[in-house]
Backbone as JSON Lines, residues from 0, in Angstrom:
{"i":0,"aa":"M","n":[76.59,-74.37,-74.61],"ca":[75.93,-75.19,-73.62],"c":[74.89,-76.06,-74.32]}
{"i":1,"aa":"A","n":[74.87,-77.31,-74.0],"ca":[73.95,-78.25,-74.63],"c":[72.53,-77.99,-74.15]}
{"i":2,"aa":"E","n":[71.6,-78.15,-75.07],"ca":[70.19,-77.95,-74.73],"c":[69.69,-79.14,-73.92]}
{"i":3,"aa":"K","n":[69.03,-78.84,-72.81],"ca":[68.49,-79.91,-71.96],"c":[67.0,-80.07,-72.26]}
{"i":4,"aa":"K","n":[66.56,-81.29,-72.17],"ca":[65.14,-81.58,-72.37],"c":[64.6,-82.26,-71.13]}
{"i":5,"aa":"A","n":[63.34,-82.03,-70.9],"ca":[62.67,-82.65,-69.75],"c":[62.27,-84.06,-70.13]}
{"i":6,"aa":"D","n":[63.27,-84.93,-70.17],"ca":[63.0,-86.28,-70.66],"c":[62.84,-87.32,-69.56]}
{"i":7,"aa":"T","n":[63.06,-86.95,-68.33],"ca":[62.84,-87.9,-67.24],"c":[61.51,-87.58,-66.57]}
{"i":8,"aa":"P","n":[60.91,-88.56,-65.97],"ca":[59.64,-88.3,-65.26],"c":[59.78,-87.21,-64.19]}
{"i":9,"aa":"A","n":[60.92,-87.18,-63.51],"ca":[61.12,-86.16,-62.47],"c":[61.15,-84.76,-63.09]}
{"i":10,"aa":"H","n":[61.84,-84.63,-64.21],"ca":[61.9,-83.31,-64.87],"c":[60.53,-82.93,-65.42]}
{"i":11,"aa":"Q","n":[59.84,-83.89,-66.0],"ca":[58.5,-83.61,-66.53],"c":[57.58,-83.15,-65.41]}
{"i":12,"aa":"E","n":[57.67,-83.79,-64.26],"ca":[56.86,-83.4,-63.12],"c":[57.24,-82.01,-62.62]}
{"i":13,"aa":"T","n":[58.53,-81.72,-62.62],"ca":[59.0,-80.4,-62.19],"c":[58.47,-79.31,-63.11]}
{"i":14,"aa":"F","n":[58.53,-79.53,-64.41],"ca":[58.01,-78.54,-65.35],"c":[56.49,-78.42,-65.26]}
{"i":15,"aa":"K","n":[55.82,-79.53,-65.01],"ca":[54.37,-79.48,-64.8],"c":[54.05,-78.59,-63.61]}
{"i":16,"aa":"R","n":[54.78,-78.8,-62.51],"ca":[54.55,-77.99,-61.29],"c":[54.87,-76.53,-61.56]}
{"i":17,"aa":"L","n":[55.93,-76.26,-62.32],"ca":[56.29,-74.89,-62.67],"c":[55.15,-74.21,-63.43]}
{"i":18,"aa":"R","n":[54.54,-74.92,-64.37],"ca":[53.41,-74.35,-65.11],"c":[52.22,-74.09,-64.19]}
{"i":19,"aa":"E","n":[51.97,-75.01,-63.26],"ca":[50.87,-74.83,-62.31],"c":[51.09,-73.59,-61.43]}
{"i":20,"aa":"V","n":[52.3,-73.44,-60.96],"ca":[52.63,-72.29,-60.11],"c":[52.49,-70.99,-60.9]}
{"i":21,"aa":"R","n":[52.99,-71.01,-62.14],"ca":[52.85,-69.83,-62.99],"c":[51.39,-69.48,-63.21]}
{"i":22,"aa":"D","n":[50.57,-70.46,-63.52],"ca":[49.14,-70.22,-63.76],"c":[48.46,-69.66,-62.51]}
{"i":23,"aa":"E","n":[48.83,-70.19,-61.36],"ca":[48.26,-69.72,-60.1],"c":[48.68,-68.28,-59.82]}
{"i":24,"aa":"A","n":[49.93,-67.95,-60.12],"ca":[50.41,-66.58,-59.93],"c":[49.65,-65.61,-60.83]}
{"i":25,"aa":"V","n":[49.4,-66.02,-62.06],"ca":[48.63,-65.17,-62.98],"c":[47.21,-64.97,-62.44]}
{"i":26,"aa":"R","n":[46.6,-66.05,-61.94],"ca":[45.26,-65.95,-61.38],"c":[45.23,-65.0,-60.19]}
{"i":27,"aa":"H","n":[46.21,-65.09,-59.33],"ca":[46.28,-64.21,-58.17],"c":[46.5,-62.75,-58.57]}
{"i":28,"aa":"T","n":[47.3,-62.54,-59.59],"ca":[47.53,-61.17,-60.08],"c":[46.22,-60.57,-60.59]}
{"i":29,"aa":"R","n":[45.48,-61.34,-61.34],"ca":[44.18,-60.85,-61.84],"c":[43.21,-60.57,-60.71]}
{"i":30,"aa":"L","n":[43.17,-61.45,-59.73],"ca":[42.29,-61.25,-58.58],"c":[42.7,-59.99,-57.81]}
{"i":31,"aa":"A","n":[43.99,-59.8,-57.62],"ca":[44.48,-58.61,-56.92],"c":[44.07,-57.34,-57.67]}
{"i":32,"aa":"Q","n":[44.14,-57.36,-58.99],"ca":[43.73,-56.21,-59.78],"c":[42.24,-55.93,-59.62]}
{"i":33,"aa":"Q","n":[41.44,-56.97,-59.59],"ca":[40.0,-56.8,-59.41],"c":[39.69,-56.23,-58.03]}
{"i":34,"aa":"L","n":[40.37,-56.75,-57.01],"ca":[40.14,-56.25,-55.66],"c":[40.62,-54.81,-55.51]}
{"i":35,"aa":"H","n":[41.7,-54.48,-56.17],"ca":[42.22,-53.11,-56.16],"c":[41.17,-52.15,-56.73]}
{"i":36,"aa":"A","n":[40.57,-52.55,-57.84],"ca":[39.54,-51.71,-58.47],"c":[38.31,-51.59,-57.57]}
{"i":37,"aa":"E","n":[37.92,-52.69,-56.95],"ca":[36.77,-52.65,-56.04],"c":[37.04,-51.73,-54.85]}
{"i":38,"aa":"R","n":[38.24,-51.85,-54.29],"ca":[38.6,-50.99,-53.15],"c":[38.55,-49.52,-53.56]}
{"i":39,"aa":"R","n":[39.07,-49.21,-54.74],"ca":[39.05,-47.82,-55.23],"c":[37.62,-47.33,-55.39]}
{"i":40,"aa":"D","n":[36.75,-48.18,-55.93],"ca":[35.34,-47.8,-56.11],"c":[34.66,-47.55,-54.76]}
{"i":41,"aa":"I","n":[34.95,-48.4,-53.79],"ca":[34.37,-48.22,-52.46],"c":[34.86,-46.91,-51.84]}
{"i":42,"aa":"L","n":[36.15,-46.65,-51.96],"ca":[36.71,-45.4,-51.42],"c":[36.05,-44.19,-52.08]}
{"i":43,"aa":"R","n":[35.92,-44.24,-53.39],"ca":[35.28,-43.12,-54.11],"c":[33.84,-42.94,-53.66]}
{"i":44,"aa":"G","n":[33.16,-44.05,-53.39],"ca":[31.78,-43.96,-52.89],"c":[31.72,-43.28,-51.53]}
{"i":45,"aa":"L","n":[32.64,-43.64,-50.65],"ca":[32.67,-43.01,-49.32],"c":[32.97,-41.52,-49.43]}
{"i":46,"aa":"I","n":[33.88,-41.17,-50.31],"ca":[34.2,-39.75,-50.5],"c":[33.0,-39.01,-51.08]}
{"i":47,"aa":"A","n":[32.29,-39.65,-52.0],"ca":[31.09,-39.03,-52.57],"c":[30.01,-38.83,-51.51]}
{"i":48,"aa":"E","n":[30.02,-39.66,-50.47],"ca":[29.06,-39.52,-49.38],"c":[29.5,-38.48,-48.36]}
{"i":49,"aa":"G","n":[30.68,-37.9,-48.57],"ca":[31.13,-36.82,-47.71],"c":[32.23,-37.16,-46.72]}
{"i":50,"aa":"F","n":[32.71,-38.39,-46.74],"ca":[33.82,-38.74,-45.84],"c":[35.11,-38.15,-46.4]}
{"i":51,"aa":"S","n":[35.95,-37.68,-45.52],"ca":[37.26,-37.17,-45.95],"c":[38.25,-38.32,-46.03]}
{"i":52,"aa":"Q","n":[39.34,-38.09,-46.75],"ca":[40.39,-39.09,-46.82],"c":[40.94,-39.38,-45.42]}
{"i":53,"aa":"A","n":[41.06,-38.34,-44.61],"ca":[41.58,-38.5,-43.25],"c":[40.65,-39.37,-42.42]}
{"i":54,"aa":"E","n":[39.33,-39.18,-42.56],"ca":[38.37,-39.99,-41.8],"c":[38.45,-41.46,-42.22]}
{"i":55,"aa":"I","n":[38.54,-41.68,-43.51],"ca":[38.65,-43.05,-44.02],"c":[39.95,-43.69,-43.52]}
{"i":56,"aa":"A","n":[41.02,-42.91,-43.57],"ca":[42.32,-43.42,-43.12],"c":[42.26,-43.83,-41.65]}
{"i":57,"aa":"R","n":[41.63,-43.01,-40.83],"ca":[41.52,-43.34,-39.41],"c":[40.76,-44.66,-39.22]}
{"i":58,"aa":"E","n":[39.68,-44.82,-39.96],"ca":[38.88,-46.04,-39.84],"c":[39.68,-47.28,-40.26]}
{"i":59,"aa":"L","n":[40.53,-47.11,-41.26],"ca":[41.3,-48.25,-41.77],"c":[42.62,-48.44,-41.05]}
{"i":60,"aa":"G","n":[43.02,-47.45,-40.26],"ca":[44.29,-47.55,-39.56],"c":[45.49,-47.34,-40.47]}
{"i":61,"aa":"V","n":[45.3,-46.5,-41.48],"ca":[46.38,-46.17,-42.41],"c":[46.52,-44.66,-42.48]}
{"i":62,"aa":"T","n":[47.5,-44.19,-43.23],"ca":[47.68,-42.75,-43.37],"c":[46.78,-42.21,-44.48]}
{"i":63,"aa":"R","n":[46.57,-40.91,-44.45],"ca":[45.82,-40.25,-45.51],"c":[46.54,-40.43,-46.85]}
{"i":64,"aa":"Q","n":[47.87,-40.43,-46.81],"ca":[48.65,-40.62,-48.03],"c":[48.4,-42.02,-48.63]}
{"i":65,"aa":"A","n":[48.19,-42.99,-47.75],"ca":[47.86,-44.34,-48.24],"c":[46.53,-44.34,-48.98]}
{"i":66,"aa":"I","n":[45.59,-43.58,-48.44],"ca":[44.28,-43.47,-49.11],"c":[44.45,-42.8,-50.46]}
{"i":67,"aa":"Q","n":[45.26,-41.76,-50.52],"ca":[45.52,-41.09,-51.8],"c":[46.08,-42.08,-52.83]}
{"i":68,"aa":"K","n":[47.02,-42.9,-52.39],"ca":[47.62,-43.89,-53.3],"c":[46.6,-44.92,-53.75]}
{"i":69,"aa":"M","n":[45.73,-45.32,-52.83],"ca":[44.69,-46.28,-53.2],"c":[43.75,-45.7,-54.25]}
{"i":70,"aa":"L","n":[43.44,-44.43,-54.09],"ca":[42.55,-43.76,-55.03],"c":[43.23,-43.55,-56.39]}
{"i":71,"aa":"A","n":[44.52,-43.32,-56.38],"ca":[45.26,-43.07,-57.61],"c":[45.49,-44.35,-58.4]}
{"i":72,"aa":"G","n":[45.61,-45.45,-57.69],"ca":[45.95,-46.72,-58.34],"c":[44.92,-47.17,-59.28]}
């Protein structure tokens, strides 16, 4: 198969947009990781204050198992 190059303005623009989308996805992944860590820290703080996983789950409208997964992550 012959190698294709982005030699037309349309292709160059398409590859530019692809790079932008990729960069944005990486940024969102990093942000999600930071928020995940913050959520885990908040949960641990509530547990340290004496709240049970079941109580936290009720407040959040999720299962206790979901809280366990959040803490494990």
